[in-house]
XYZ file of N, CA, C and O in Angstrom:
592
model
N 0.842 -1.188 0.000
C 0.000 0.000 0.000
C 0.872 1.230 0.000
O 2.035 1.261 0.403
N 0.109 2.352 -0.550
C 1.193 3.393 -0.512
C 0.905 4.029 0.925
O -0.096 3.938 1.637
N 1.979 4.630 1.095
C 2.215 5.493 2.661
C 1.660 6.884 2.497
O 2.073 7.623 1.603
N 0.650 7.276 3.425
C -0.184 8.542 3.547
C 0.436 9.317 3.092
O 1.543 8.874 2.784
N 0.232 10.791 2.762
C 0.835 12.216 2.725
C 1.820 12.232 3.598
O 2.982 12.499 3.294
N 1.359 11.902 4.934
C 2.341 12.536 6.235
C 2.985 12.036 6.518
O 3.475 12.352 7.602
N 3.563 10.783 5.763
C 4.970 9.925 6.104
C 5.914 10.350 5.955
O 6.927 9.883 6.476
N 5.904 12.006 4.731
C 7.158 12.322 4.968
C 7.959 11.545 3.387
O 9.164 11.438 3.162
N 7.150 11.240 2.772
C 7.959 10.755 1.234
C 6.847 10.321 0.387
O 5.749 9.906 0.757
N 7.369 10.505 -1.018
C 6.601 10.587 -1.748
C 5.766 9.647 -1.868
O 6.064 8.488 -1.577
N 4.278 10.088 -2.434
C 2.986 9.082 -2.588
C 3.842 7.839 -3.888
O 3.282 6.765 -3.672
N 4.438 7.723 -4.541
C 5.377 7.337 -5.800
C 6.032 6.243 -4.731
O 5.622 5.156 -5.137
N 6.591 6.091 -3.934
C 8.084 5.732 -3.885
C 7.663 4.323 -3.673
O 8.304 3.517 -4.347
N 6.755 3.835 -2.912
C 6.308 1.916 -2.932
C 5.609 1.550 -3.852
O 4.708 0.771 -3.540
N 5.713 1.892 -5.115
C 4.843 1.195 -6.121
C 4.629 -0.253 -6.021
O 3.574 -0.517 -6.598
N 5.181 -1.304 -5.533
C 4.728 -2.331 -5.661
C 4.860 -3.196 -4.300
O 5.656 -4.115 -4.111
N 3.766 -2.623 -3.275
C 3.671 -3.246 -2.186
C 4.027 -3.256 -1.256
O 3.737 -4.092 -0.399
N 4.939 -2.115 -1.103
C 5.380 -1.603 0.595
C 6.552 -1.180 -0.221
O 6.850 -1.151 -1.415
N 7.222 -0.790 1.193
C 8.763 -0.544 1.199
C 9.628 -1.241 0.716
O 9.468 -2.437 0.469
N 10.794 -0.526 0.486
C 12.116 -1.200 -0.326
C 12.603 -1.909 1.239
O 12.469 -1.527 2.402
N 13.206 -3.088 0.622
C 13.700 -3.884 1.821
C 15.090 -2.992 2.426
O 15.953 -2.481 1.710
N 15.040 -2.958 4.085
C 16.219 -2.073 4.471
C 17.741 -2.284 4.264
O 18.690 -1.546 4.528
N 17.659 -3.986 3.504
C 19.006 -4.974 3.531
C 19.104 -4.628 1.969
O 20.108 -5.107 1.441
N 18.398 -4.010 1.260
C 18.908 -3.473 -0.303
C 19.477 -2.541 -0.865
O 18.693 -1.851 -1.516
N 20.825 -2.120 -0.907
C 20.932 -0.722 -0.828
C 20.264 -0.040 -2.228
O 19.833 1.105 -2.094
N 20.170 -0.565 -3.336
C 19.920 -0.163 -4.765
C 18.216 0.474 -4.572
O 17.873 1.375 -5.338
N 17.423 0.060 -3.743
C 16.071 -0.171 -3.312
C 16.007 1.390 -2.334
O 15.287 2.388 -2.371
N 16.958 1.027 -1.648
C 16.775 2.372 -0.285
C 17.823 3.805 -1.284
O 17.864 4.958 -0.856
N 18.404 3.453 -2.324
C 18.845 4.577 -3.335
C 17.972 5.023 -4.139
O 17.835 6.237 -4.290
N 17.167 4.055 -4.853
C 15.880 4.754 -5.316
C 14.816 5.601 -4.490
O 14.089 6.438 -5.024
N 14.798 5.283 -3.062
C 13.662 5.579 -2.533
C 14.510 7.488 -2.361
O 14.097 8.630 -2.564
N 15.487 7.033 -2.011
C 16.441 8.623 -1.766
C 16.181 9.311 -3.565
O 15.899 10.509 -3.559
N 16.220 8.974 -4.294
C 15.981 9.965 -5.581
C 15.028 10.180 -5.729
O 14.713 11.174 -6.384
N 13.995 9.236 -5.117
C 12.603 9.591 -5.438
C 12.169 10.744 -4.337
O 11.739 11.670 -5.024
N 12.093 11.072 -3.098
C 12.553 11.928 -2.265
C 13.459 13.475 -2.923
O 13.077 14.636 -3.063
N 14.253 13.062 -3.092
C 15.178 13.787 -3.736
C 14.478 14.724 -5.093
O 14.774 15.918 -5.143
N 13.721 14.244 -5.973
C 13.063 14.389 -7.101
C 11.617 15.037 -6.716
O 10.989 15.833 -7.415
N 11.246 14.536 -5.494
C 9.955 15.276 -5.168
C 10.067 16.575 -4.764
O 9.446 17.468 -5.340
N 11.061 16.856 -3.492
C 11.596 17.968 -3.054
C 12.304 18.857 -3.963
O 12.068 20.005 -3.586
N 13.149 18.863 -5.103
C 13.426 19.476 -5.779
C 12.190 20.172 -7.114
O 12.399 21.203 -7.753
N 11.196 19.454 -7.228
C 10.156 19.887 -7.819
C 9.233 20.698 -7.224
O 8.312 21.242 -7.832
N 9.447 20.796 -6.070
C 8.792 22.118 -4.812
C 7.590 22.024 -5.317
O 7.006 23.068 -5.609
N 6.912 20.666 -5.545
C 5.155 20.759 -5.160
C 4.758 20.943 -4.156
O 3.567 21.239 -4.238
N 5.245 20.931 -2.797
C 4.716 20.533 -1.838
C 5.264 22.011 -0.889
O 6.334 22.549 -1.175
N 4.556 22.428 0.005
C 5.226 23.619 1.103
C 6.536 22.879 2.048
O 6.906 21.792 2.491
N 6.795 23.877 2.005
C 8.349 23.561 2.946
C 8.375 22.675 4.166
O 9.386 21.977 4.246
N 7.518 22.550 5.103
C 7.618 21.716 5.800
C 7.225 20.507 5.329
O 7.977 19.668 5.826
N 6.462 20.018 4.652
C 6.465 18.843 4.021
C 7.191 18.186 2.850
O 7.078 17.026 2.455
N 8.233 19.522 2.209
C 9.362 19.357 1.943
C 10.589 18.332 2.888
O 11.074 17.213 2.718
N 10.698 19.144 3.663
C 11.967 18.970 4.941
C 11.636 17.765 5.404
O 12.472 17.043 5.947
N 9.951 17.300 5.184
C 10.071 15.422 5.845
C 10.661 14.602 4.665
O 11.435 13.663 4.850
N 10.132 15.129 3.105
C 10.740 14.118 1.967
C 11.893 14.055 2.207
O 12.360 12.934 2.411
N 12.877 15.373 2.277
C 13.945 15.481 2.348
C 14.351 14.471 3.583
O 14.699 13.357 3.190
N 14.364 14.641 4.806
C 14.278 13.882 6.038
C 14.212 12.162 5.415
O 15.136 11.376 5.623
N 13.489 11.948 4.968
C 12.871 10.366 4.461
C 13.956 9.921 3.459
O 14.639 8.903 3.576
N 14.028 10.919 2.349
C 15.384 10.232 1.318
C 16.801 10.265 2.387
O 17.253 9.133 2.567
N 17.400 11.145 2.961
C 18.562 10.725 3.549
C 18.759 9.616 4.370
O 19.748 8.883 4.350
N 17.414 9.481 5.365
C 17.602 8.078 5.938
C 17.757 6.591 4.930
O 18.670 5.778 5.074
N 16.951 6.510 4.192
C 17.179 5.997 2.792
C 18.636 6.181 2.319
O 19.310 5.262 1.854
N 18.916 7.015 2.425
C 20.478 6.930 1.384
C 21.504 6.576 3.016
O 22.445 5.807 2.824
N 21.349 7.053 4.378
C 22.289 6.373 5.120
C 22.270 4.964 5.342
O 23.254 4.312 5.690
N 20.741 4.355 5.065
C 21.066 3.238 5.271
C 21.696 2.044 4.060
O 22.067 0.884 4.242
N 21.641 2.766 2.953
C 22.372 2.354 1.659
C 23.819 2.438 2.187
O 24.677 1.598 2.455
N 23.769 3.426 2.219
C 25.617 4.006 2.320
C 25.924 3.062 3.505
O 26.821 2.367 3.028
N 25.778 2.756 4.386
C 25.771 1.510 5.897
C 26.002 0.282 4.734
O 27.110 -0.190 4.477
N 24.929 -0.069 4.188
C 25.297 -1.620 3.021
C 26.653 -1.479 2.502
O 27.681 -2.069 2.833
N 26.374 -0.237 1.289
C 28.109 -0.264 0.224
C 28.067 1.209 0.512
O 27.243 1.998 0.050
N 29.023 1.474 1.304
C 29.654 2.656 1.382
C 30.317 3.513 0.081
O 30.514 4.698 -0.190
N 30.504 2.423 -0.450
C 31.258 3.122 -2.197
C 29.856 2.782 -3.309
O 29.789 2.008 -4.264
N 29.036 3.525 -2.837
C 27.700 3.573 -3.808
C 27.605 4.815 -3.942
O 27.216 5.682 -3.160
N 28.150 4.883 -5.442
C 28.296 5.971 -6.547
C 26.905 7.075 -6.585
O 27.082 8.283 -6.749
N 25.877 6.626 -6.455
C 24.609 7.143 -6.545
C 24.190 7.252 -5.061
O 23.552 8.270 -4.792
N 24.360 6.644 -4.347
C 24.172 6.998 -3.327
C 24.713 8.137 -2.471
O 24.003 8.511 -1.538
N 25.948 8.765 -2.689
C 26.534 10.162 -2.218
C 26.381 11.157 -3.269
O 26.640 12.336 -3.031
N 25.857 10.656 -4.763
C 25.428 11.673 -5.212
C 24.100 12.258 -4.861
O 24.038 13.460 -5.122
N 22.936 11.698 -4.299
C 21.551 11.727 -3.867
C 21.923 12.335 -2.103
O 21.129 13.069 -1.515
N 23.102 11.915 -1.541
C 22.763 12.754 -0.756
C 22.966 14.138 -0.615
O 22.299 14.932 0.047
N 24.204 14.391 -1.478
C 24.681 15.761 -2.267
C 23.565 16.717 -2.600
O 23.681 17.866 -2.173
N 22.378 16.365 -3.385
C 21.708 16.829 -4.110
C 20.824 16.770 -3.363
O 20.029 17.563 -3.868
N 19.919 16.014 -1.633
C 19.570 16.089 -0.694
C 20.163 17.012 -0.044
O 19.355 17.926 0.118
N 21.397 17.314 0.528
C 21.894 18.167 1.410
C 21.541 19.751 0.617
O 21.251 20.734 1.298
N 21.625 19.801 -0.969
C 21.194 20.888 -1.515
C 19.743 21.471 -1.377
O 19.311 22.618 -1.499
N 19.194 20.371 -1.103
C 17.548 20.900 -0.783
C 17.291 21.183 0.545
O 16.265 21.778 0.875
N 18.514 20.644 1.711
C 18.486 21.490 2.717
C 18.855 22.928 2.778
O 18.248 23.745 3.470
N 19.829 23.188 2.058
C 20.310 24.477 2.283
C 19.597 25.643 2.001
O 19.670 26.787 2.451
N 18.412 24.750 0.590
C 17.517 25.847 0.132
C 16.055 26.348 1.003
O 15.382 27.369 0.869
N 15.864 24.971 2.091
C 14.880 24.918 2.967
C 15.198 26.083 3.868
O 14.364 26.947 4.141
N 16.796 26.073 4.450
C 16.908 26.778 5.731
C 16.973 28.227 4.499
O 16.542 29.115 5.234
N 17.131 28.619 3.721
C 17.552 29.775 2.680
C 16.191 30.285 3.034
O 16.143 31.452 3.423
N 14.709 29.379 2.941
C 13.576 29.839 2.405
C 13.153 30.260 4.208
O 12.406 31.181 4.538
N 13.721 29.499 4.963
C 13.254 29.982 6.729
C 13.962 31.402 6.936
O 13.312 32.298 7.473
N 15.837 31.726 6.349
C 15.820 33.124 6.333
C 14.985 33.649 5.886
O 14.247 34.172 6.721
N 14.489 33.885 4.073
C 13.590 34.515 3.762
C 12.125 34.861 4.225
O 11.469 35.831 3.843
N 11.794 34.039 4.980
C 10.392 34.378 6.042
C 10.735 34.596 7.460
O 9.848 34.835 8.280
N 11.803 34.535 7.741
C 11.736 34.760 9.393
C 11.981 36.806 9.546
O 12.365 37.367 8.520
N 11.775 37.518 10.577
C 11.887 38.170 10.778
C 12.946 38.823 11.934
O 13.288 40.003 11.853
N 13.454 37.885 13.076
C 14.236 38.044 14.023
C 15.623 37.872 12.984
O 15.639 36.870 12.270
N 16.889 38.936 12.893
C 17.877 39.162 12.289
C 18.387 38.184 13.239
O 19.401 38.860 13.415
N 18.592 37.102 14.071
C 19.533 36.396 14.883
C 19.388 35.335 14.103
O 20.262 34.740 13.473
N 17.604 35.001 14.203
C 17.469 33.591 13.547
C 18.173 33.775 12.103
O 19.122 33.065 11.767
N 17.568 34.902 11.181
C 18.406 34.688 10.137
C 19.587 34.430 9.545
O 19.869 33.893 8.474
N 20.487 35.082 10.755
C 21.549 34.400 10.405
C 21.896 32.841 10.799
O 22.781 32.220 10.211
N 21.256 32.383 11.654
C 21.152 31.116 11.862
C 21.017 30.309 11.238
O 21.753 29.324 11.183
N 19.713 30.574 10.387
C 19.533 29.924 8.855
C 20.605 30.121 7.570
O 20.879 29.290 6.704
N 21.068 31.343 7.711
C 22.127 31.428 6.557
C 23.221 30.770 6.632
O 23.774 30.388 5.601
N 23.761 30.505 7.927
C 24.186 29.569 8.325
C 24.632 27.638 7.914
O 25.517 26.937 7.425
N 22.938 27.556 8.702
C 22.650 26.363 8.141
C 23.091 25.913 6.975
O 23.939 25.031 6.838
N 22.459 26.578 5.996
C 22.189 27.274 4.242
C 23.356 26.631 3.792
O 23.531 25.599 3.144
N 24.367 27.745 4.438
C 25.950 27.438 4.172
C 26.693 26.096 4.459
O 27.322 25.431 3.636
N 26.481 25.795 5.918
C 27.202 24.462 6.237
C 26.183 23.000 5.289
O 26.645 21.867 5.157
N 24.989 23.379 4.832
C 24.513 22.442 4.259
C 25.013 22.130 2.973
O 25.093 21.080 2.335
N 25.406 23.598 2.697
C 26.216 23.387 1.202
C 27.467 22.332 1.503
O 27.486 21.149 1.165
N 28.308 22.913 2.083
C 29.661 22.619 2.531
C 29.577 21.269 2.557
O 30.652 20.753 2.253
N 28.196 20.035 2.951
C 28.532 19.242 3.644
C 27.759 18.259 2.028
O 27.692 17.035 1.906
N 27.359 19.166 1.167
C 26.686 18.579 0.078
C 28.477 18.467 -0.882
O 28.799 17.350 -1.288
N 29.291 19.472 -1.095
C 30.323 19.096 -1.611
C 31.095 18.379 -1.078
O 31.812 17.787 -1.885
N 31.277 18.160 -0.066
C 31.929 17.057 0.868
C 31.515 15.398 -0.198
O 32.323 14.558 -0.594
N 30.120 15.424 -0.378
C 29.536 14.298 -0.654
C 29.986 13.965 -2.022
O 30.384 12.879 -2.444
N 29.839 15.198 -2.698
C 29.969 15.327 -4.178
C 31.033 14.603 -4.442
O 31.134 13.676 -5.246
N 32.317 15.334 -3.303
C 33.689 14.760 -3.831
C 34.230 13.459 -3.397
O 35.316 12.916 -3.598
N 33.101 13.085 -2.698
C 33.239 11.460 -2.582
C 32.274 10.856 -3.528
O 32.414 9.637 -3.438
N 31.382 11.142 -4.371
C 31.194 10.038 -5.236
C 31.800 10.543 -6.347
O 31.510 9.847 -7.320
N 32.587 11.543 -6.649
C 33.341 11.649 -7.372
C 34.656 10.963 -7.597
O 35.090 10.865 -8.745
N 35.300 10.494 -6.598
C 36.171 9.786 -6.184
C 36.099 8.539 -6.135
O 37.044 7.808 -6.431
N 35.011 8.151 -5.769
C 34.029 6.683 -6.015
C 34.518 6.106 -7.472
O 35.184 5.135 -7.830
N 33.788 7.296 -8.194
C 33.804 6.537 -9.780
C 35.134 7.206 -10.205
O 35.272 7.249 -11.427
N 35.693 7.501 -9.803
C 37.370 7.906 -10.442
C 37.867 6.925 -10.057
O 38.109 6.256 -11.062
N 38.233 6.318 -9.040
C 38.355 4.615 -8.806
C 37.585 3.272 -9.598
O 38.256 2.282 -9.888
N 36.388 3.334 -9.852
C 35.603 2.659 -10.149
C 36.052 2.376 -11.837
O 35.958 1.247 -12.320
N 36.419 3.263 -12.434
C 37.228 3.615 -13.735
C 38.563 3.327 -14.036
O 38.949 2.611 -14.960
N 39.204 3.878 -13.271
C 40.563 3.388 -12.765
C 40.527 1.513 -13.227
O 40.814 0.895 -14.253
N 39.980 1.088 -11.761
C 39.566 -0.234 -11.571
C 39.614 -1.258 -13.261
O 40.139 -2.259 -13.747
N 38.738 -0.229 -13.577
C 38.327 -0.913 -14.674
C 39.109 -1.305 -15.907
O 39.327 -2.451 -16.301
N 39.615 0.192 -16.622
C 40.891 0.416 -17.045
C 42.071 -0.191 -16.817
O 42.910 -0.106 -17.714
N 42.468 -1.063 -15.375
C 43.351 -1.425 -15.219
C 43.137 -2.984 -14.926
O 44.162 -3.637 -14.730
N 41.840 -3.677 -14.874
C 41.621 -5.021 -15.385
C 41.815 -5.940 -16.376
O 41.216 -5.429 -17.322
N 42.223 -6.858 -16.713
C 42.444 -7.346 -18.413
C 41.406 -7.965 -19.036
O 40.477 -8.667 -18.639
N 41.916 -7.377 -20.568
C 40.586 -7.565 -21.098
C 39.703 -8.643 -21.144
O 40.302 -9.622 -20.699
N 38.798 -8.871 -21.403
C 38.315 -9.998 -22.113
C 38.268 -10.848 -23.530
O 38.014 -12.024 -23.792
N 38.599 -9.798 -24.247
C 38.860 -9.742 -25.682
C 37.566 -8.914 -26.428
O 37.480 -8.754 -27.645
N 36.453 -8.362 -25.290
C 36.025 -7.737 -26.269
C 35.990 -6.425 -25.828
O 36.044 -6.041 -24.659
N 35.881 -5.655 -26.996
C 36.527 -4.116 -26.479
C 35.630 -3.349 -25.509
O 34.460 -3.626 -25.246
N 36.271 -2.464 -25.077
C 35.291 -2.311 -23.940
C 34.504 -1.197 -24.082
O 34.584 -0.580 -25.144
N 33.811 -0.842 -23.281
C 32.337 0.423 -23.764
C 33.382 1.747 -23.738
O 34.374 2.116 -23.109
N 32.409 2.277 -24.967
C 33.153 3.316 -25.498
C 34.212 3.667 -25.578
O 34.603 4.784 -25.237
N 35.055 2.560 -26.161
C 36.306 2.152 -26.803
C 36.411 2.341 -28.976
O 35.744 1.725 -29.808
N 37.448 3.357 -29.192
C 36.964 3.661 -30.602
C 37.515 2.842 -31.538
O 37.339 2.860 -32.756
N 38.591 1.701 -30.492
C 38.973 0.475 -31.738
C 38.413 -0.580 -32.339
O 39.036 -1.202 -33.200
């Protein structure tokens, strides 16, 4: 069944019968893009933003807990941590106490900081992952997007 409005993630994300199993990381990475994909499409008001958002990262920590070197998985949280920064951006823009605001700009900022952090680990991920590959022997047949 799908999970109410107020679970906090998208009406989309169990299409076929509940939840992604917590022992799958490929399963709990989709559920983080799908999260990820809802919140960045800003259908929804900000606090019910901040639960999708909330819902895909747990999703992507418990991936990242399975295979820590899951390429898609630190990119989704990257691009999660970006929809935080824009959440606390949108609490400066409505708050009125100049303390809180900077509090939020704050946030804003270290959310960025902690989204390139991520970036440059799945960047690093697949710069290895390539590497890896490149430096395996062949099989004899040429390999993807190879121009010989």
């Amino acid at each position: 069944t799908l999970p109410h409005r107020g679970a906090g993630c998208p009406p989309m994300a169990y299409p076929r019968g509940g939840p992604p199993s917590p022992e799958e990381p490929m399963a709990q990475v989709k559920l983080g893009a799908l999260c990820w994909n809802r919140a960045y499409n800003k259908q929804d008001p900000d606090e019910e933003r901040a639960k999708i958002v909330d819902r895909g990262m747990k999703a992507l920590e418990t991936a990242l807990r399975l295979d820590p070197n899951n390429f898609n998985g630190h990119l989704f949280v990257n691009l999660l941590y970006r929809q935080k920064s824009d959440l606390a951006k949108n609490a400066a823009a409505n708050e009125k106490d100049r303390k809180k605001i900077k509090e939020f700009q704050a946030q804003a900022d270290e959310f960025l900081k902690m989204a390139d952090q991520e970036k440059d680990k799945a960047l690093a991920i697949r710069k290895a992952q390539q590497q890896a590959q490149a430096s395996s022997p062949s099989t004899g047949a040429p390999a993807s997007g190879s121009t010989k």
